[in-house]
XYZ file of C-alpha atoms in Angstrom:
290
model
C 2.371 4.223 34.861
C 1.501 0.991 36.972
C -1.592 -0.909 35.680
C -2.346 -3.201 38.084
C -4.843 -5.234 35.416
C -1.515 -6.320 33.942
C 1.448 -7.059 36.781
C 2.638 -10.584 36.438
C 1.319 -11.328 32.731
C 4.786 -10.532 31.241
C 3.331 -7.274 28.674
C 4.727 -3.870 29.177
C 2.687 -1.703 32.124
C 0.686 1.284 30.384
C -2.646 2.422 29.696
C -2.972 0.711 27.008
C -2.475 -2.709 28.166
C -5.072 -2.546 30.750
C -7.588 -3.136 27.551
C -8.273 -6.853 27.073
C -10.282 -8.185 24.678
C -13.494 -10.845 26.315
C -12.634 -14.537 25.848
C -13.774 -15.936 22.947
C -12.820 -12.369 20.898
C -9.682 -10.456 20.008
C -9.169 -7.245 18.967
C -8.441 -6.020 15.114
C -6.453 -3.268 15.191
C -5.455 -0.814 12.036
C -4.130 2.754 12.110
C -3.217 5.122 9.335
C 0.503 5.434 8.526
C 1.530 9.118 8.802
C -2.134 10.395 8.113
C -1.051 14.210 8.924
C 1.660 14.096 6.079
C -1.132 12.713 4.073
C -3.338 15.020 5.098
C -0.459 17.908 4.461
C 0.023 17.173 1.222
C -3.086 17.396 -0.083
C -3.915 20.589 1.819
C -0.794 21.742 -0.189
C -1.665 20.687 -3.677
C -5.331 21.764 -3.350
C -4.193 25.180 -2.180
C -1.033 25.531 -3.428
C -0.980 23.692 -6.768
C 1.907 21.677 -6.005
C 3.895 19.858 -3.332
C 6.965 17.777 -3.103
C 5.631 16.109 0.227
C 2.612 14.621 -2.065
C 4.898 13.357 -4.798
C 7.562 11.767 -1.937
C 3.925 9.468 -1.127
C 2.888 8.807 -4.051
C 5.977 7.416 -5.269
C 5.853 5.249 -2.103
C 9.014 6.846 -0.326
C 8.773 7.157 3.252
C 8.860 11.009 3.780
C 11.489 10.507 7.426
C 13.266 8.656 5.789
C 13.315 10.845 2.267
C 14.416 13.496 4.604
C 16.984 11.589 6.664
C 18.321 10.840 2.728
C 18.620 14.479 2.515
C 20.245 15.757 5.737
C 22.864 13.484 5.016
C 23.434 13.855 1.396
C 22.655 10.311 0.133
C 20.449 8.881 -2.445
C 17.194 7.383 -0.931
C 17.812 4.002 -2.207
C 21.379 3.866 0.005
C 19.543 5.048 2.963
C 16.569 2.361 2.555
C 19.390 0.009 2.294
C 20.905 0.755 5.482
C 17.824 1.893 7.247
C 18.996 -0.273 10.362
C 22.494 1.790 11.171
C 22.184 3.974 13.726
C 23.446 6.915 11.489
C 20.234 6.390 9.682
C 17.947 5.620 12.478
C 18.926 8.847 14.103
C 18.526 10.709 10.977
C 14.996 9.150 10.462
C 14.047 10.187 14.193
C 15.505 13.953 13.504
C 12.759 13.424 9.632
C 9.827 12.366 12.015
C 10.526 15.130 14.765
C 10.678 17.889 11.993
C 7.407 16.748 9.375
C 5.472 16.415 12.585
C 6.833 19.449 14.193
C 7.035 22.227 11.899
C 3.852 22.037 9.642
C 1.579 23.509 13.050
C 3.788 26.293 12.957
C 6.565 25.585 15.554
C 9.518 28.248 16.214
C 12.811 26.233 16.734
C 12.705 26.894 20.936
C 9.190 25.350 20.119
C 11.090 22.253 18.178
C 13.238 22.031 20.894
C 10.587 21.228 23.381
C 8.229 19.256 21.421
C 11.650 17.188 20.682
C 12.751 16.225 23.981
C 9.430 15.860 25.473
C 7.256 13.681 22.453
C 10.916 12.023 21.565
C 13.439 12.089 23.560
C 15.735 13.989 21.693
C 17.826 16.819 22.761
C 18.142 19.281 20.027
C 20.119 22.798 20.677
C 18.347 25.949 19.188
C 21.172 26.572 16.701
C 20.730 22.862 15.488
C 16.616 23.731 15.288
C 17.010 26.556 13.366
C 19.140 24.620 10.578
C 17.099 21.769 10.451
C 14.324 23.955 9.617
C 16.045 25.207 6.777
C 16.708 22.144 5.862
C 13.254 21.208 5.910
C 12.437 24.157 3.869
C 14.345 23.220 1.378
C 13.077 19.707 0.975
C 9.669 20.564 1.222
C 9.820 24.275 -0.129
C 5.515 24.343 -0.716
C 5.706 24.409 2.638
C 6.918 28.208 2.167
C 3.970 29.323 0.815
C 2.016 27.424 2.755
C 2.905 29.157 5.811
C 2.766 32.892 3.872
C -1.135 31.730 3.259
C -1.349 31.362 6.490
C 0.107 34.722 7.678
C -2.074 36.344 4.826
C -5.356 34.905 6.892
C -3.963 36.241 9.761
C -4.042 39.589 8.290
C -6.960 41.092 10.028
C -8.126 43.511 12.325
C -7.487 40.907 15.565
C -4.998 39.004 13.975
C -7.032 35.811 13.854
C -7.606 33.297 10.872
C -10.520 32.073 9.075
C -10.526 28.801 7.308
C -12.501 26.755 5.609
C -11.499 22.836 5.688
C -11.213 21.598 1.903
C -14.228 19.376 1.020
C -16.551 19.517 3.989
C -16.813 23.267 3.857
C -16.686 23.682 7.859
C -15.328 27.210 8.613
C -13.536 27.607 12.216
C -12.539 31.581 12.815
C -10.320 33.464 15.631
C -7.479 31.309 15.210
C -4.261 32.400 16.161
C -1.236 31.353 13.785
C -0.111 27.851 14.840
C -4.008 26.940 15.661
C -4.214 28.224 11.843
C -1.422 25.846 10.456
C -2.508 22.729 12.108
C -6.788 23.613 10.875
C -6.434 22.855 7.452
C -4.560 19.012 7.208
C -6.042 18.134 10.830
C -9.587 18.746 10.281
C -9.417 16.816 6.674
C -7.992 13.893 9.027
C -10.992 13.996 11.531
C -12.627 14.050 7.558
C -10.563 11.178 6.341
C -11.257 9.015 10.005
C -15.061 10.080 10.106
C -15.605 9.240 7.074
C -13.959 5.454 7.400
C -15.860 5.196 11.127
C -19.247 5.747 9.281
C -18.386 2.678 6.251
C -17.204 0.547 8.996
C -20.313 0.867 11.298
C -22.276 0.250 8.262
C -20.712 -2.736 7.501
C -21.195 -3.875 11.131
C -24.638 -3.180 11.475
C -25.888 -3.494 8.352
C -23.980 -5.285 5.830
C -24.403 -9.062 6.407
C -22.301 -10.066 3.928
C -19.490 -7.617 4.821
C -16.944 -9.807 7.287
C -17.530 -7.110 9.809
C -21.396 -7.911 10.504
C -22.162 -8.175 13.833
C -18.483 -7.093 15.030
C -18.259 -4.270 17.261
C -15.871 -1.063 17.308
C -14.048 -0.739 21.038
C -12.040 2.113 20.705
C -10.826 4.852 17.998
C -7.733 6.943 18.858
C -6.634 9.524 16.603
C -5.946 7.406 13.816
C -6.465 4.004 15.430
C -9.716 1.771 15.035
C -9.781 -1.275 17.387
C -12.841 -3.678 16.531
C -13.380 -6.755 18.618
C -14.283 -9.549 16.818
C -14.736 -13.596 17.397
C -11.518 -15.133 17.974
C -11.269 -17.582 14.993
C -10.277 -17.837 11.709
C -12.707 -14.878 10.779
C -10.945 -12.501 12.719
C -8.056 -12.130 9.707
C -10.903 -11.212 7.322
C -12.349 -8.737 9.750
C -9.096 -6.992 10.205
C -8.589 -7.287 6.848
C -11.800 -5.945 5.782
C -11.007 -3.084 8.658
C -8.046 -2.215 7.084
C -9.545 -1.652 3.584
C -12.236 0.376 4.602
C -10.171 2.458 6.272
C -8.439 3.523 2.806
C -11.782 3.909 1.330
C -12.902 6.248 3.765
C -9.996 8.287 3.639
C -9.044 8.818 0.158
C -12.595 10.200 -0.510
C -10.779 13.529 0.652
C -7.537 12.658 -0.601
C -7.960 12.491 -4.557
C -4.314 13.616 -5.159
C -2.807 12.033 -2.363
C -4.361 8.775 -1.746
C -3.338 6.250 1.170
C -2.294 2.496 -0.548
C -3.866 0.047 1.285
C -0.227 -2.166 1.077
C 0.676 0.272 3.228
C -2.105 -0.862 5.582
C -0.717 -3.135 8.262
C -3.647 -4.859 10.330
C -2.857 -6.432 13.427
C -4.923 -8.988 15.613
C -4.272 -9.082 19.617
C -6.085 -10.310 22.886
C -4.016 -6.938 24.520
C -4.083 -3.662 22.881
C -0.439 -2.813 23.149
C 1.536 -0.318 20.708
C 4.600 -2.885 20.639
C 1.688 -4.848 18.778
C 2.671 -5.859 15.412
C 1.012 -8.048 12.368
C 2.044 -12.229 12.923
C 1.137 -14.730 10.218
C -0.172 -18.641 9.942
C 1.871 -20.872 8.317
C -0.958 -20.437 5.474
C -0.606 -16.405 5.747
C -3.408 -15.335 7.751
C -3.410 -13.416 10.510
C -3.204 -14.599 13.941
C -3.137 -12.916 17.524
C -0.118 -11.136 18.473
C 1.215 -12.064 21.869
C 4.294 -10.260 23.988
């Protein structure tokens, strides 16, 4: 994509870079880190009474690269070690293809697909079908999870009915994959909602709060940009984002909450995703630039 708002200023063309914060502000950016396994695992032990997914987070492992570990038959600690190598890079691309992939249900001709057009990634259907095993094996709630979902299924037109965990919504006529992704999706629309409501609070209403008077610009998926004055106050705002994220969320994640050191708020004048946290001299946050 050509964006035309950013030719000649050195950053990356895309949509995203065509969003530029006024002068005098900068954005404060924060997004969840892998909400949907979050999301998953809860779904599982609320449901399912257990899940290996939810203990993999709360021990603080990275679930790709857990599951890297496993497809090639190393401890985690060697493959946190030598997370760099290429071996292991790979391996944690194949981890993020499959947790994203296979929990809404996928086939492996589906896995194929979603993995050469969301990742690049040419996978054969033999190779699909043993990664899913695989998978299966690491995460083996996810069995029952998906035999819950072919028991709501079970009817008359061969549609599901679910109710989402805490908020009690009920969404009906949903075919099987629509089915898998309901439950751990909706309770991350919960999670977000929830965190979108503290944080206008705080920005309307909450003088003290270091959010007063900032403004939310966008929200994508998981994503909350707030543009706020560009001075030494912006590291507390994104700061202050970033927490209230967490708060929000875990509300509906009691077994499976989201650390907020896993939080990593970033400040920019360009929203860009090659965006990433830069520090003072004195640790605070300042602006990211390309």
């Amino acid at each position: 994509m050509q964006c035309t708002t950013c030719s000649g200023t050195g950053y990356l063309s895309g949509a995203r870079e065509c969003f530029v914060s006024r002068s005098g502000y900068v954005y404060a950016q924060a997004d969840y880190p892998q909400l949907e396994l979050y999301t998953l695992a809860q779904c599982c032990v609320s449901w399912l009474g257990k899940s290996e997914l939810a203990n993999a987070l709360n021990s603080g492992l990275d679930p790709h690269l857990d599951f890297a570990a496993f497809l090639l038959g190393i401890p985690y600690a060697e493959a946190q070690r030598h997370k760099k190598c290429a071996d292991i890079v790979a391996a944690r691309q194949t981890g993020k293809i499959v947790n994203f992939g296979f929990p809404g249900g996928l086939g492996t001709m589906s896995l194929v697909k979603y993995a050469k057009k969301n990742y690049g990634v040419v996978l054969t259907q033999a190779q699909a079908k043993e990664l899913k095993e695989q998978w299966l094996k690491k995460w083996p709630e996810m069995r029952l999870y998906f035999a819950r979902i072919h028991a709501l299924c079970n009817t008359e037109s061969g549609k599901a009915t679910i109710e989402t965990l805490w908020t009690k919504r009920t969404r009906g006529r949903m075919s099987y994959c629509v089915a898998c992704n309901y439950g751990f999706q909706a309770l991350g629309a919960d999670c977000a909602k929830h965190a979108a409501w503290l944080i206008a609070k705080a920005q309307y209403v909450e003088e003290h709060s270091p959010l007063y008077n900032t403004r939310t610009v966008a929200f994508v998926h998981d994503e909350f940009i707030v543009e706020a004055p560009d001075n030494d106050r912006a590291h507390d705002v994104a700061c202050e984002l970033a927490r209230l994220m967490v708060e929000g969320a875990n509300v509906y994640l009691p077994d499976v909450p989201i650390p907020l050191s896993k939080m990593e708020p970033t400040l920019m004048r360009r929203w860009s995703k090659r965006a990433e946290p830069k520090f003072s001299v004195e640790g605070r946050l300042i602006p990211w630039t390309a």
